[in-house]
Short mmCIF file of C-alpha atoms and ligand atoms in Angstrom, two decimals:
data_model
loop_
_atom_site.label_atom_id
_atom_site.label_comp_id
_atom_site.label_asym_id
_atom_site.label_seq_id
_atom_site.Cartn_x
_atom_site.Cartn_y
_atom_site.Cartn_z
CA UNK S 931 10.67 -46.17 -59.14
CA UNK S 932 7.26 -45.22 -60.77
CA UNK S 933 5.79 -42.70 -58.08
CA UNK S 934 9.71 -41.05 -57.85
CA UNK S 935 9.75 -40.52 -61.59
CA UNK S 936 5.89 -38.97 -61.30
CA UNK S 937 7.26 -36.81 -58.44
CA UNK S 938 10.07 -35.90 -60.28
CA UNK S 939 8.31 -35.64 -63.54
CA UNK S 940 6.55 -32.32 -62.01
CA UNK S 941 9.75 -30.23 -61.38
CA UNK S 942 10.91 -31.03 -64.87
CA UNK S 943 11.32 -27.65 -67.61
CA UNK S 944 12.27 -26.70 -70.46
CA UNK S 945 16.21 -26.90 -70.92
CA UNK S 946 16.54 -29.40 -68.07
CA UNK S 947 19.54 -32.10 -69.38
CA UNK S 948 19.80 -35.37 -66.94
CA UNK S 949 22.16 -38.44 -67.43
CA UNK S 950 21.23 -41.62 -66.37
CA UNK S 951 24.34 -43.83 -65.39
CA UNK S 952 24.60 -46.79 -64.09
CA UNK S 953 24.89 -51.05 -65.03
CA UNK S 954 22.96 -52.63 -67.58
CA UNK S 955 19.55 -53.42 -65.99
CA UNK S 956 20.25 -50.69 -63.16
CA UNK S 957 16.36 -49.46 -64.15
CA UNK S 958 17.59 -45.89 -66.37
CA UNK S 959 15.00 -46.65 -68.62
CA UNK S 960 12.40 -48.31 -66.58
CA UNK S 961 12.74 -44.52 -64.77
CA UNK S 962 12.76 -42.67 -68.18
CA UNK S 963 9.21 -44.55 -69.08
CA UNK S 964 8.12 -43.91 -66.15
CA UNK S 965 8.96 -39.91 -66.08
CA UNK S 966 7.77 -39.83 -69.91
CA UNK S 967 4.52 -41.36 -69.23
CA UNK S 968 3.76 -39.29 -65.98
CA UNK S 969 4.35 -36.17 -68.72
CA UNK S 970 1.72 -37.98 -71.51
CA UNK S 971 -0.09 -40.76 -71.22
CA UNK S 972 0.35 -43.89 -68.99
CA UNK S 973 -0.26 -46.36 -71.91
CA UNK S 974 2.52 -44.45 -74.12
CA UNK S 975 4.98 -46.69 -75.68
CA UNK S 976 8.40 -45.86 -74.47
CA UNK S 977 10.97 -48.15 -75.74
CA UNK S 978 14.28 -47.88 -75.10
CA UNK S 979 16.14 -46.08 -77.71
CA UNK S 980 19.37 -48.38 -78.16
CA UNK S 981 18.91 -48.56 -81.79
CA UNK S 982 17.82 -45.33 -82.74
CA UNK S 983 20.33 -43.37 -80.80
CA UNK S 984 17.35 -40.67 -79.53
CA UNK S 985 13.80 -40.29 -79.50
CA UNK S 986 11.61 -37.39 -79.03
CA UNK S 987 8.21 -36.97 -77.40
CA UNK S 988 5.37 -34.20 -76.71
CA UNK S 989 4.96 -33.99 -73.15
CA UNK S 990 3.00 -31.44 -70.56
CA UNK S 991 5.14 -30.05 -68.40
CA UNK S 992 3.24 -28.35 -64.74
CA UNK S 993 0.48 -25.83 -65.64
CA UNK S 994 -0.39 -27.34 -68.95
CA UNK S 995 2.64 -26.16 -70.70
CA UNK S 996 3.53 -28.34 -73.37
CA UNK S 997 7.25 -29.24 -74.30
CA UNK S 998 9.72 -31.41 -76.22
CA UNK S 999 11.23 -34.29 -74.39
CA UNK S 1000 13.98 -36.19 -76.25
CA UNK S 1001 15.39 -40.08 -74.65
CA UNK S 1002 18.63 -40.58 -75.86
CA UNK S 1003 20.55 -43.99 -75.09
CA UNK S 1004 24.24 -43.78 -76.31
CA UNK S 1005 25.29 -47.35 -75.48
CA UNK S 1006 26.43 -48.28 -78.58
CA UNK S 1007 28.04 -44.60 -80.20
CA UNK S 1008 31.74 -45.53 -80.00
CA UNK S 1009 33.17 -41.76 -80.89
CA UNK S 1010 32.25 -38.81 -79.91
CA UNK S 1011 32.43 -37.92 -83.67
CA UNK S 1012 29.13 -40.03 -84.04
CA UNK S 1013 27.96 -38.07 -81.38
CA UNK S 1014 28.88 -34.64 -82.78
CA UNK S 1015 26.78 -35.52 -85.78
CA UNK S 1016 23.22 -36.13 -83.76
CA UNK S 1017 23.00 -32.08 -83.44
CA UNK S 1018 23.01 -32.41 -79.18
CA UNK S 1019 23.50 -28.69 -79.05
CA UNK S 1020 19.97 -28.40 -80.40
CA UNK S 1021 18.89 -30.42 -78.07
CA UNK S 1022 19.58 -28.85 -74.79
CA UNK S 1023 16.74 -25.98 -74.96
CA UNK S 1024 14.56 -29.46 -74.28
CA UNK S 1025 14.24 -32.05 -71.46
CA UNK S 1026 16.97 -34.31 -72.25
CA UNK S 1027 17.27 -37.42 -70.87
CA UNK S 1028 20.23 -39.72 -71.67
CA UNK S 1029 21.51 -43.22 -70.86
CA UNK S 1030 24.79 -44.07 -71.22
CA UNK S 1031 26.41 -40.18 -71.44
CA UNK S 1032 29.76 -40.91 -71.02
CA UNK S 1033 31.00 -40.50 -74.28
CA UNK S 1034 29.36 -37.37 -74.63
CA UNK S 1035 30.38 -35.91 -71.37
CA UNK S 1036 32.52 -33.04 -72.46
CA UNK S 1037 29.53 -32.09 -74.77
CA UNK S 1038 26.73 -31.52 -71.59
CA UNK S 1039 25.70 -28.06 -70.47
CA UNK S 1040 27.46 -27.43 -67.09
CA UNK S 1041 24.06 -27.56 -65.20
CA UNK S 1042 22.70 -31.03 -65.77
CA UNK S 1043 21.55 -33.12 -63.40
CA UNK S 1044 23.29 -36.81 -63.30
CA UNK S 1045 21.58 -39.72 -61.83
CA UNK S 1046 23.44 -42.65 -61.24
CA UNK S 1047 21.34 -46.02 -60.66
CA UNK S 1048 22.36 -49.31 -58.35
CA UNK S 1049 20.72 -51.99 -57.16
CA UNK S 1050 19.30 -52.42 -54.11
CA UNK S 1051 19.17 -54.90 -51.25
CA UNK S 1052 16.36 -56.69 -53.37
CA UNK S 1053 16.11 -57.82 -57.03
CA UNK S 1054 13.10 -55.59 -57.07
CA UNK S 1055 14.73 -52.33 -55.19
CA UNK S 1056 17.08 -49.63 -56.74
CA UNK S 1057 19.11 -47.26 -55.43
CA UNK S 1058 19.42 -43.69 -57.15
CA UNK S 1059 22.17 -40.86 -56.34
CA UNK S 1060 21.36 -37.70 -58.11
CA UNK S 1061 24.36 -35.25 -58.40
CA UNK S 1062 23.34 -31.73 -59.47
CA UNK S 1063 23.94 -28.04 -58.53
CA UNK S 1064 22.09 -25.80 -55.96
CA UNK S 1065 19.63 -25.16 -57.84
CA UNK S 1066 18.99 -28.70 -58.64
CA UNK S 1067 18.46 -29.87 -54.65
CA UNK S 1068 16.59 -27.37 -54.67
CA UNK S 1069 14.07 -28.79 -56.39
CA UNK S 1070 15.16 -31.99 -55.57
CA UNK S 1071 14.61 -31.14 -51.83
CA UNK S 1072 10.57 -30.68 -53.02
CA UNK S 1073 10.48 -34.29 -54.24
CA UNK S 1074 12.29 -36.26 -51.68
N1 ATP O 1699 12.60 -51.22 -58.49
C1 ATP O 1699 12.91 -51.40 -59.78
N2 ATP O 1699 13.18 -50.33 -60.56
C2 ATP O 1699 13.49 -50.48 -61.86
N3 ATP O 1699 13.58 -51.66 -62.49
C3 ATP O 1699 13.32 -52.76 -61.77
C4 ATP O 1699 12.98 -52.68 -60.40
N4 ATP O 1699 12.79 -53.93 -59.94
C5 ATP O 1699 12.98 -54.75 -60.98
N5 ATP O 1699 13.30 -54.06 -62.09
C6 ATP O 1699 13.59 -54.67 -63.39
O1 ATP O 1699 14.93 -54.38 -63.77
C7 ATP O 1699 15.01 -54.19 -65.17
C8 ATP O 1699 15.54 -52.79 -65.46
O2 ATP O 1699 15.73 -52.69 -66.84
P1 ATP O 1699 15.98 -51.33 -67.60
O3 ATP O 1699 15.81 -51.62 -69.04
O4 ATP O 1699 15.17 -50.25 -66.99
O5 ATP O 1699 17.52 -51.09 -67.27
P2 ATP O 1699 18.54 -50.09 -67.95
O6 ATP O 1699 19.32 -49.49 -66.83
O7 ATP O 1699 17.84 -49.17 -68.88
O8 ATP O 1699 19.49 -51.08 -68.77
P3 ATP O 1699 20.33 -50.81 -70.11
O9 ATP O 1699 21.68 -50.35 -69.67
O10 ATP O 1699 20.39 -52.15 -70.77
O11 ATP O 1699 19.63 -49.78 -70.95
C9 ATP O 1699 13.61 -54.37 -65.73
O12 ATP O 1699 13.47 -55.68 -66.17
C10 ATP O 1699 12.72 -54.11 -64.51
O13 ATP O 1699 11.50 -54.79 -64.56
MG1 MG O 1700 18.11 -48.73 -70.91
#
């Protein structure tokens, strides 16, 4: 899970929103830690968001470019009211990341990138589709 979320962690930009789907446990943000450290520092605390709705962090994006990176876990918004009032429009220009998105679905840019997490054969192995656009296999296609 780590060296996939420091692979993918290099194709990431600027105004790239990803949903992370999947049970409770499935690993979404064991992989958001993961891709947020690869971007900062590997002994950056990344806690998981439940309570706080979103969090944001500075991270380095490719050629030293740095960028906002916000980690949003909607698990326990109930309307999408709730939702409307966390300003996500402003958020999109950033690297989103966000677990539990359903409830929010109609809000998402067209072009994100959804990941949906399983379990594996193993209690330590996962399972990850990604569902995207062209452009998103793409660079997927670099990572795999
Ligand atoms: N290969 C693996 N990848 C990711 N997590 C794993 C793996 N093997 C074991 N685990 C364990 O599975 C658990 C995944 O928890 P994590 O918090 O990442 O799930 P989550 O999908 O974010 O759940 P939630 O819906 O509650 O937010 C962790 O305890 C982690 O140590
Ligand atoms: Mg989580």
């Amino acid at each position: 899970m780590e060296s996939l979320a420091e692979r993918f962690a290099g194709q990431l930009r600027a105004g790239d929103v990803i949903t992370f789907s999947g049970e409770v446990g499935a690993g979404k943000t064991t992989f958001a830690r993961a891709l947020i450290r690869a971007m900062s520092s590997a002994a950056l605390e990344v806690t998981s968001p439940t309570f706080t709705l979103m969090q944001s962090y500075d991270v380095t994006l490719k050629g030293n470019i740095p960028a906002a990176l916000w980690h949003l876990d909607l698990y326990r918004l109930k309307h999408r009211d709730e939702a409307e009032a966390l300003g996500l429009r402003e958020l999109w220009p950033h690297i989103v990341l966000i677990e539990w998105p359903d409830i929010i679905e109609s809000l998402l840019p067209e072009e994100r990138l959804k990941i949906l997490f399983d379990f594996g054969v193993t209690d330590d192995t996962r399972t990850l589709y990604f569902y995207g656009n062209e452009a998103w296999r793409n660079r997927l296609e670099k990572i795999i």
